[in-house]
Each structure stands twice: as structure tokens, then as C-alpha cells.
mmCIF file of N, CA and C in Angstrom:
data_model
loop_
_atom_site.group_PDB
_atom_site.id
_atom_site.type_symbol
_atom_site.label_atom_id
_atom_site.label_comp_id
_atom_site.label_asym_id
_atom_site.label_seq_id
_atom_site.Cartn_x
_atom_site.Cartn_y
_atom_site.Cartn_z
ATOM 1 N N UNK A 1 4.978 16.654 12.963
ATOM 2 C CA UNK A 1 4.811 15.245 12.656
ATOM 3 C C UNK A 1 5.660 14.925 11.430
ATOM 4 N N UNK A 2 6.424 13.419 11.690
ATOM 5 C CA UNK A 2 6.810 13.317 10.718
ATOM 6 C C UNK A 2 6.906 12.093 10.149
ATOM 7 N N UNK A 3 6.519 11.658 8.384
ATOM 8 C CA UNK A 3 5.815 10.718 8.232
ATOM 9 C C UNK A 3 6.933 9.991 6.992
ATOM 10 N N UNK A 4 7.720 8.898 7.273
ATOM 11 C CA UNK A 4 8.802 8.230 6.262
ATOM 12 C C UNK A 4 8.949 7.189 6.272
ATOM 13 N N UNK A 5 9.490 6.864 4.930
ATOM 14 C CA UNK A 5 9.831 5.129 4.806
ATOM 15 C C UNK A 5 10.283 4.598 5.677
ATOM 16 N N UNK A 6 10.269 3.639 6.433
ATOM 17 C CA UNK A 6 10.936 2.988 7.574
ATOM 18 C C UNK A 6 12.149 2.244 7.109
ATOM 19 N N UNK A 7 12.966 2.471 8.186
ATOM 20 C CA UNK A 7 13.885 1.553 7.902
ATOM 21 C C UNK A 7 14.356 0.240 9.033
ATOM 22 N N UNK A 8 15.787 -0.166 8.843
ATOM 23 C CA UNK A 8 16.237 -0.712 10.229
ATOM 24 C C UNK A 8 16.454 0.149 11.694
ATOM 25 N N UNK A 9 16.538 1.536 11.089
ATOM 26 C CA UNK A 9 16.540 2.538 12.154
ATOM 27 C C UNK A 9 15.519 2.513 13.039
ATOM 28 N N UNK A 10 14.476 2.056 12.412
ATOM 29 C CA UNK A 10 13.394 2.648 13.318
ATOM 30 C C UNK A 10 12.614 1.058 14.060
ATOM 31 N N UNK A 11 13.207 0.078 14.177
ATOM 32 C CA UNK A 11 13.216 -1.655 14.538
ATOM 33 C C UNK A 11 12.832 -0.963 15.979
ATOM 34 N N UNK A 12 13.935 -0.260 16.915
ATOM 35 C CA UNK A 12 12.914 0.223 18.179
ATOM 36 C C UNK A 12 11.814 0.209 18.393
ATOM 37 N N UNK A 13 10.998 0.534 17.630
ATOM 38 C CA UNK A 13 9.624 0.842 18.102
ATOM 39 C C UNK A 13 8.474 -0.488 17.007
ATOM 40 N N UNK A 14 9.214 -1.406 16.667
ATOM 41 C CA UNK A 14 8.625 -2.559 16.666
ATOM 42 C C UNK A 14 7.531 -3.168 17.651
ATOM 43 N N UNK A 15 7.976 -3.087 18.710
ATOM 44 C CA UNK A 15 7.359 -3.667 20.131
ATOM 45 C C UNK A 15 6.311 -2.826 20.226
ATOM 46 N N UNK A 16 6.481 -1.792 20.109
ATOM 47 C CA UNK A 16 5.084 -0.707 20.288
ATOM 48 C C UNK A 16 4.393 -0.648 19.380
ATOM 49 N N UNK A 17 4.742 -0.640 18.045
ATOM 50 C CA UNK A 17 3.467 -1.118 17.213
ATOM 51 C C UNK A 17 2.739 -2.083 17.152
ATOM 52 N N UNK A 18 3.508 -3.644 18.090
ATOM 53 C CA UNK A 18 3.077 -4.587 18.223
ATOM 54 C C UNK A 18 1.524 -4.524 19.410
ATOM 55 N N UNK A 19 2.217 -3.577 20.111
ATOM 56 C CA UNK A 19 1.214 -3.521 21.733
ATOM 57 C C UNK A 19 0.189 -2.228 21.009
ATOM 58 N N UNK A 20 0.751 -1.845 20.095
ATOM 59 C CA UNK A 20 -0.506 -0.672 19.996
ATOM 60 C C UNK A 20 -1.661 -1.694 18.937
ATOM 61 N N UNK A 21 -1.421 -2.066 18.545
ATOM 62 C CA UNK A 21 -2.237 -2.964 17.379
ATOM 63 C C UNK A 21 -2.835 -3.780 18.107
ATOM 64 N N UNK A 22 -2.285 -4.618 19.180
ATOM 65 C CA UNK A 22 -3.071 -5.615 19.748
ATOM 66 C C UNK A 22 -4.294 -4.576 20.759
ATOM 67 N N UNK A 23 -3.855 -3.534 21.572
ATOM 68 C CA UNK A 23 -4.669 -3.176 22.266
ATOM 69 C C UNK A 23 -6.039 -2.699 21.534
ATOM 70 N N UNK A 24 -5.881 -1.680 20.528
ATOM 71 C CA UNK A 24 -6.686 -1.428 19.973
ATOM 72 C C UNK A 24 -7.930 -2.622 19.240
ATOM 73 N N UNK A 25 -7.263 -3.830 18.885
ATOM 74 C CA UNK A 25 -7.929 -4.781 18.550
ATOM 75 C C UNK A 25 -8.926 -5.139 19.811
ATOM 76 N N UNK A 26 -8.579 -5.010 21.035
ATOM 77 C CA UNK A 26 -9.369 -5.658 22.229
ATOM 78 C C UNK A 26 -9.910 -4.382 22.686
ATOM 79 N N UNK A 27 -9.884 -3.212 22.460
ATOM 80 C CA UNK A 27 -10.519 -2.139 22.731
ATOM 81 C C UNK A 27 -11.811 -2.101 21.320
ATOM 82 N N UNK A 28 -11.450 -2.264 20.734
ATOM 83 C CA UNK A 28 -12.722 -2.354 19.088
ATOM 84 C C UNK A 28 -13.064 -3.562 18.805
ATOM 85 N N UNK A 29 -13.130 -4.828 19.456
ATOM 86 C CA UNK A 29 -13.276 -5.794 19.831
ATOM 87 C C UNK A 29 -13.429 -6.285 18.050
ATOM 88 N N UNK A 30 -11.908 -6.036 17.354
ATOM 89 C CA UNK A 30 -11.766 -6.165 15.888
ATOM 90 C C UNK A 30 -11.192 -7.221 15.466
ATOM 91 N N UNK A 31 -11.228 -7.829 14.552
ATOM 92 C CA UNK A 31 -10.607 -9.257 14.326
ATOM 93 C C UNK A 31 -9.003 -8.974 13.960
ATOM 94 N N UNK A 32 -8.383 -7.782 13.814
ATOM 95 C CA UNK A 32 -7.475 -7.257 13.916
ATOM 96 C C UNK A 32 -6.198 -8.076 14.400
ATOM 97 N N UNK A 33 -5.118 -8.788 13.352
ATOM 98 C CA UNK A 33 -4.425 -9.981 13.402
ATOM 99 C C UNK A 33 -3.391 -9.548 14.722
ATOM 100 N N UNK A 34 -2.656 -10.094 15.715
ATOM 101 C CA UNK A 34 -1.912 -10.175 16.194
ATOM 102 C C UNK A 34 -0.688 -10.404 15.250
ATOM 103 N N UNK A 35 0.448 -9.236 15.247
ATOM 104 C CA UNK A 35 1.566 -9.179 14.673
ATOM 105 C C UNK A 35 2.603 -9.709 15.517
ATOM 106 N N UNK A 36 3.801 -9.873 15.211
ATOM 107 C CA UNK A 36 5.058 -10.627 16.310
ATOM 108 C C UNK A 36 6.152 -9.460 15.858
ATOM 109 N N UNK A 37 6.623 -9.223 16.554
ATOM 110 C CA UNK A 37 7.277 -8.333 16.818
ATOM 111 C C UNK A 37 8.270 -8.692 15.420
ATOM 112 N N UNK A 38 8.957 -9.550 15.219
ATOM 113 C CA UNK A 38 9.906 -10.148 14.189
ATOM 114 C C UNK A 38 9.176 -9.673 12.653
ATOM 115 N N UNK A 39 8.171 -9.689 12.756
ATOM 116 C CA UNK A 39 7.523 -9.862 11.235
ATOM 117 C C UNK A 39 7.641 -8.262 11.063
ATOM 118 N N UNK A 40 7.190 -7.411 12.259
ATOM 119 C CA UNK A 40 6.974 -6.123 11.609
ATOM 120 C C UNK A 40 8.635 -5.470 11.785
ATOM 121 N N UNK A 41 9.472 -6.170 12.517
ATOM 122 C CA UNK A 41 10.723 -5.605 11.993
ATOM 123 C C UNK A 41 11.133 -5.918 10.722
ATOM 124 N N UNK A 42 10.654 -6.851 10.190
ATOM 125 C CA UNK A 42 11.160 -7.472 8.925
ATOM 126 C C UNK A 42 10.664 -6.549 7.664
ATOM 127 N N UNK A 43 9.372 -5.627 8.091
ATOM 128 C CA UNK A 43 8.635 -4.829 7.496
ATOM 129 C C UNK A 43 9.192 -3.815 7.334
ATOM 130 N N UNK A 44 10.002 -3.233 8.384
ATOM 131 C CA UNK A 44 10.590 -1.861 8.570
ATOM 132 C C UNK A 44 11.903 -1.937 8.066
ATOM 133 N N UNK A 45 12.748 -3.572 8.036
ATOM 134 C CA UNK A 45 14.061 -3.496 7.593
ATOM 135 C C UNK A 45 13.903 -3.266 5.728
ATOM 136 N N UNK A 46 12.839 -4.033 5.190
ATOM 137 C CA UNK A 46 12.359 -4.293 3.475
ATOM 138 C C UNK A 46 12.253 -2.896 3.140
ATOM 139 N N UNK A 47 11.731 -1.855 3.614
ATOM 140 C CA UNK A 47 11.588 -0.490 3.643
ATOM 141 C C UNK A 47 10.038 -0.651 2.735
ATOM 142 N N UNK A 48 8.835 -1.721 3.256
ATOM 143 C CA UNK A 48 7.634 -1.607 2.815
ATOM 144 C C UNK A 48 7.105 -1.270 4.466
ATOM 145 N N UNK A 49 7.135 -0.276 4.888
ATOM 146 C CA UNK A 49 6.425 0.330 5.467
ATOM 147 C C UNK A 49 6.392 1.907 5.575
ATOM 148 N N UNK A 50 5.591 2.441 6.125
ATOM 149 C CA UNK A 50 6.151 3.872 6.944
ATOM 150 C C UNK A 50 5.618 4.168 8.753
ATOM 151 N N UNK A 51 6.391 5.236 8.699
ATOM 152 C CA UNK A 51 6.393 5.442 10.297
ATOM 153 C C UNK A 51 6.019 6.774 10.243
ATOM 154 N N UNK A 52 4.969 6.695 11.657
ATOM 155 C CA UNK A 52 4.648 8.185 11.735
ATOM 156 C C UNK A 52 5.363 9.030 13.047
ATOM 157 N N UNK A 53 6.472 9.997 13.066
ATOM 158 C CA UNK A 53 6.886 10.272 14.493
ATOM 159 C C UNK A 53 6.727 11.918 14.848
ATOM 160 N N UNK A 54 6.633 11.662 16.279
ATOM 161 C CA UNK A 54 6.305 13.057 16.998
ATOM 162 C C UNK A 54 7.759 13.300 17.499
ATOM 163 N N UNK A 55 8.583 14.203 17.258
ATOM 164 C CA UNK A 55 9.774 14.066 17.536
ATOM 165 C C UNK A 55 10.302 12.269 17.832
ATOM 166 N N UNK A 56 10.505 11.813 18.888
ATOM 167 C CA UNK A 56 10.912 10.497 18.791
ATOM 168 C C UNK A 56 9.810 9.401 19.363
ATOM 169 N N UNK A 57 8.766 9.879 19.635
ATOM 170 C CA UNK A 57 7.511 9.067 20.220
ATOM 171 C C UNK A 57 6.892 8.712 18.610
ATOM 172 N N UNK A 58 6.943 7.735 19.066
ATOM 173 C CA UNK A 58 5.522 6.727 18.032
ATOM 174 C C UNK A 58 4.335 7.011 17.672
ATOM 175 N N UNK A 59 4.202 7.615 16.125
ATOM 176 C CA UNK A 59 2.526 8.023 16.299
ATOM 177 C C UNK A 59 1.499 6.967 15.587
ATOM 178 N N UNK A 60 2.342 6.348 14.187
ATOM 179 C CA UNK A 60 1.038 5.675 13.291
ATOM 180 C C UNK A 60 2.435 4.700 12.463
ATOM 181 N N UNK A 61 2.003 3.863 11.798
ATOM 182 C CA UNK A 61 2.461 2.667 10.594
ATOM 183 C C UNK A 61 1.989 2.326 10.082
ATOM 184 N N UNK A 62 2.222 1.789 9.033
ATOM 185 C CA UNK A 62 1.754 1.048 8.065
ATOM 186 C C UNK A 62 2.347 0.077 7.518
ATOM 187 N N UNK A 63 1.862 -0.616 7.125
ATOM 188 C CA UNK A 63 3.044 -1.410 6.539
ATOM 189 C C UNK A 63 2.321 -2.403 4.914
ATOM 190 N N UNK A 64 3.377 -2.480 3.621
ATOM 191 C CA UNK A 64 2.349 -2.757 2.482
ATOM 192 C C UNK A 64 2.782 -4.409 2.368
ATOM 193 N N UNK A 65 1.214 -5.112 1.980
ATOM 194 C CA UNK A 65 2.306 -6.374 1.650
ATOM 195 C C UNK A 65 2.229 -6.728 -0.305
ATOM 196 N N UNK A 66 2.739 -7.170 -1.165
ATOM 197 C CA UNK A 66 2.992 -7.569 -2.072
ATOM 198 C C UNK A 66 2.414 -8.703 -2.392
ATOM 199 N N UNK A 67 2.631 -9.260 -3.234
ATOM 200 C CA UNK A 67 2.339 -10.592 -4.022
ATOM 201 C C UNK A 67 2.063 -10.741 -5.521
ATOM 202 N N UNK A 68 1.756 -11.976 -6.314
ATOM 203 C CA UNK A 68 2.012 -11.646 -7.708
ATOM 204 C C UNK A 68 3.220 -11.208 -8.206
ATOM 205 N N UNK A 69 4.538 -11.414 -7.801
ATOM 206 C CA UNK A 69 5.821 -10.693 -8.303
ATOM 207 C C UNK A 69 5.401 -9.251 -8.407
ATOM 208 N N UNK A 70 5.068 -8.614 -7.633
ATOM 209 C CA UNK A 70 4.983 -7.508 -6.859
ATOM 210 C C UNK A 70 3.166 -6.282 -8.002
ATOM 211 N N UNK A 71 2.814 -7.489 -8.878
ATOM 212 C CA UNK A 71 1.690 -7.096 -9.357
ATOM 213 C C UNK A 71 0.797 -6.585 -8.226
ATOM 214 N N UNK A 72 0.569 -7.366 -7.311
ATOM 215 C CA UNK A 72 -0.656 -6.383 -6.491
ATOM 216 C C UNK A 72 0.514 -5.983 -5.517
ATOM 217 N N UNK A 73 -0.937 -4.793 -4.789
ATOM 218 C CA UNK A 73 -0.189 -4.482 -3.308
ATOM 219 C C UNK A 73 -1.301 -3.823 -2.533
ATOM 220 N N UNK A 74 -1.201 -3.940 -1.254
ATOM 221 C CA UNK A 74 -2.517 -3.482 -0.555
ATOM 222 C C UNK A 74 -1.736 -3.126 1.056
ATOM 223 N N UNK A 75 -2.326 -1.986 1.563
ATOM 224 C CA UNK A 75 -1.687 -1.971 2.639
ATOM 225 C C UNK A 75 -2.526 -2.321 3.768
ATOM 226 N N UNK A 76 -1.579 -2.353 5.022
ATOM 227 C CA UNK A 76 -1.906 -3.543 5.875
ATOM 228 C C UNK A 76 -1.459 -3.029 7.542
ATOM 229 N N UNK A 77 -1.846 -3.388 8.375
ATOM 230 C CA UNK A 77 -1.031 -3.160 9.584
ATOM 231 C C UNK A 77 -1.421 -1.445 9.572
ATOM 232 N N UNK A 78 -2.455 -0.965 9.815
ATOM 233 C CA UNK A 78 -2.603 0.391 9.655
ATOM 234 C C UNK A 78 -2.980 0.827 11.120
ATOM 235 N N UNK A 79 -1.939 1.583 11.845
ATOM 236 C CA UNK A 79 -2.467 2.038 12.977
ATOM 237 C C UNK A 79 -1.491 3.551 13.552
ATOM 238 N N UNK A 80 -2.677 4.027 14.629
ATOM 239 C CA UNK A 80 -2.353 5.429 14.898
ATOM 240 C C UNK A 80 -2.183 4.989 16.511
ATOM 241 N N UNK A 81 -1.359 5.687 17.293
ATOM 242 C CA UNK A 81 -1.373 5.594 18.834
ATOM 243 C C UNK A 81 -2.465 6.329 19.370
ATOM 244 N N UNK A 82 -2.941 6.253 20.062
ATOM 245 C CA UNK A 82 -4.502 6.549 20.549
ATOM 246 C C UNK A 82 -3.726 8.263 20.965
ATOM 247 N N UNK A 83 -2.778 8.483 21.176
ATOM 248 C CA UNK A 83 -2.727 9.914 21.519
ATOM 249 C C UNK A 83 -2.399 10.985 20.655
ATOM 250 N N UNK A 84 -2.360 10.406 19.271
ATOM 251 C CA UNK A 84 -2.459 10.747 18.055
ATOM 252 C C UNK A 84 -3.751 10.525 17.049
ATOM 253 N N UNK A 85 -5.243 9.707 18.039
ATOM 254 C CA UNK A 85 -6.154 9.425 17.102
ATOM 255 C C UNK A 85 -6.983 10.882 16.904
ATOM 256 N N UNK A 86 -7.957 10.606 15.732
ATOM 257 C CA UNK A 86 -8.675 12.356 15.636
ATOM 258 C C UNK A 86 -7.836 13.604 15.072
ATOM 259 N N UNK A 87 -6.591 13.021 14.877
ATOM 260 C CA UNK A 87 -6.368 14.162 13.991
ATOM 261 C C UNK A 87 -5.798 14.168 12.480
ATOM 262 N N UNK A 88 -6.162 13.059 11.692
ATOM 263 C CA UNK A 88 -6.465 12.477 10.384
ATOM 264 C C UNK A 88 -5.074 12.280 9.594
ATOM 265 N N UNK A 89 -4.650 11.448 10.739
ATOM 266 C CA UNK A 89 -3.434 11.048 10.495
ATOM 267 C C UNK A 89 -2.950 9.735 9.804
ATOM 268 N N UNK A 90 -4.385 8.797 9.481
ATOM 269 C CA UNK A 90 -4.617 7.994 9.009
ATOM 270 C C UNK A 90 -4.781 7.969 7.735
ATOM 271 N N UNK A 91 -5.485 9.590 7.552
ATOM 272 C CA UNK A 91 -5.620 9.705 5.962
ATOM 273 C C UNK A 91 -4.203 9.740 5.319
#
């Protein structure tokens, strides 16, 4: 597993973090925001996220947001692909 700052490199798998976030929201019936595909590339191009990969399959993201001229920060968009859940990859 391997776990790094994201960049524009990794904009591919935008779409799948998009569909993994929404499913899980309707599987945990969680208030869990619907992302757009654009916003979380915009996440991965800023290099405020990270990516989690299994050779080139998609495992987990994150992504941090800012505010306060970068005084706070809290992270956000936190998810694992269900074939990666259970093995504390979240921590």
C-alpha cells in the first residue's frame, strides 16, 4: 500500500472517489456530502489531499480543507474502497 500527497497525476481516479463516497453514503444511510468530480480534482491538483494506492487500484483519500488564511484546517472527504475496509487504513 501506498499512501501520498496527491497530485494532478492522480485526477484519474477523481470519478471513483466520487462514486465511492456517494455509495457508501447510501449504504450508511450518512448525511455524507455528495462531491463533483471537479472539486475533488481541484483537491488533488492544490496537493491538499492524499491518496491511498494498491499498486494502481484506488484504496482511500482524503482531502484537507483550510480557512482563516490557512489558521485552521480539518480534514474532510475521508474514505476507504470497501475492498480495502477493516484493515485500518483510515487510521
Amino acid at each position: 500500500m501506498k499512501i501520498v500527497i496527491a497530485d494532478s497525476s492522480h485526477s484519474s481516479y477523481a470519478e471513483t472517489i466520487c462514486e465511492t463516497i456517494e455509495e457508501a453514503s447510501k449504504i450508511r444511510g450518512t448525511g455524507i456530502a455528495k462531491r463533483e468530480v471537479s472539486y475533488i480534482v481541484s483537491k488533488l491538483e492544490s496537493g491538499n489531499a492524499v491518496i491511498a494506492l494498491e499498486g494502481d487500484k484506488f484504496a482511500g483519500f482524503c482531502y484537507i480543507e483550510v480557512w482563516s488564511h490557512g489558521k485552521f484546517v480539518a480534514n474532510s472527504g475521508l474514505i476507504v474502497h470497501p475492498d480495502f475496509r477493516s484493515q485500518g487504513l483510515a487510521k
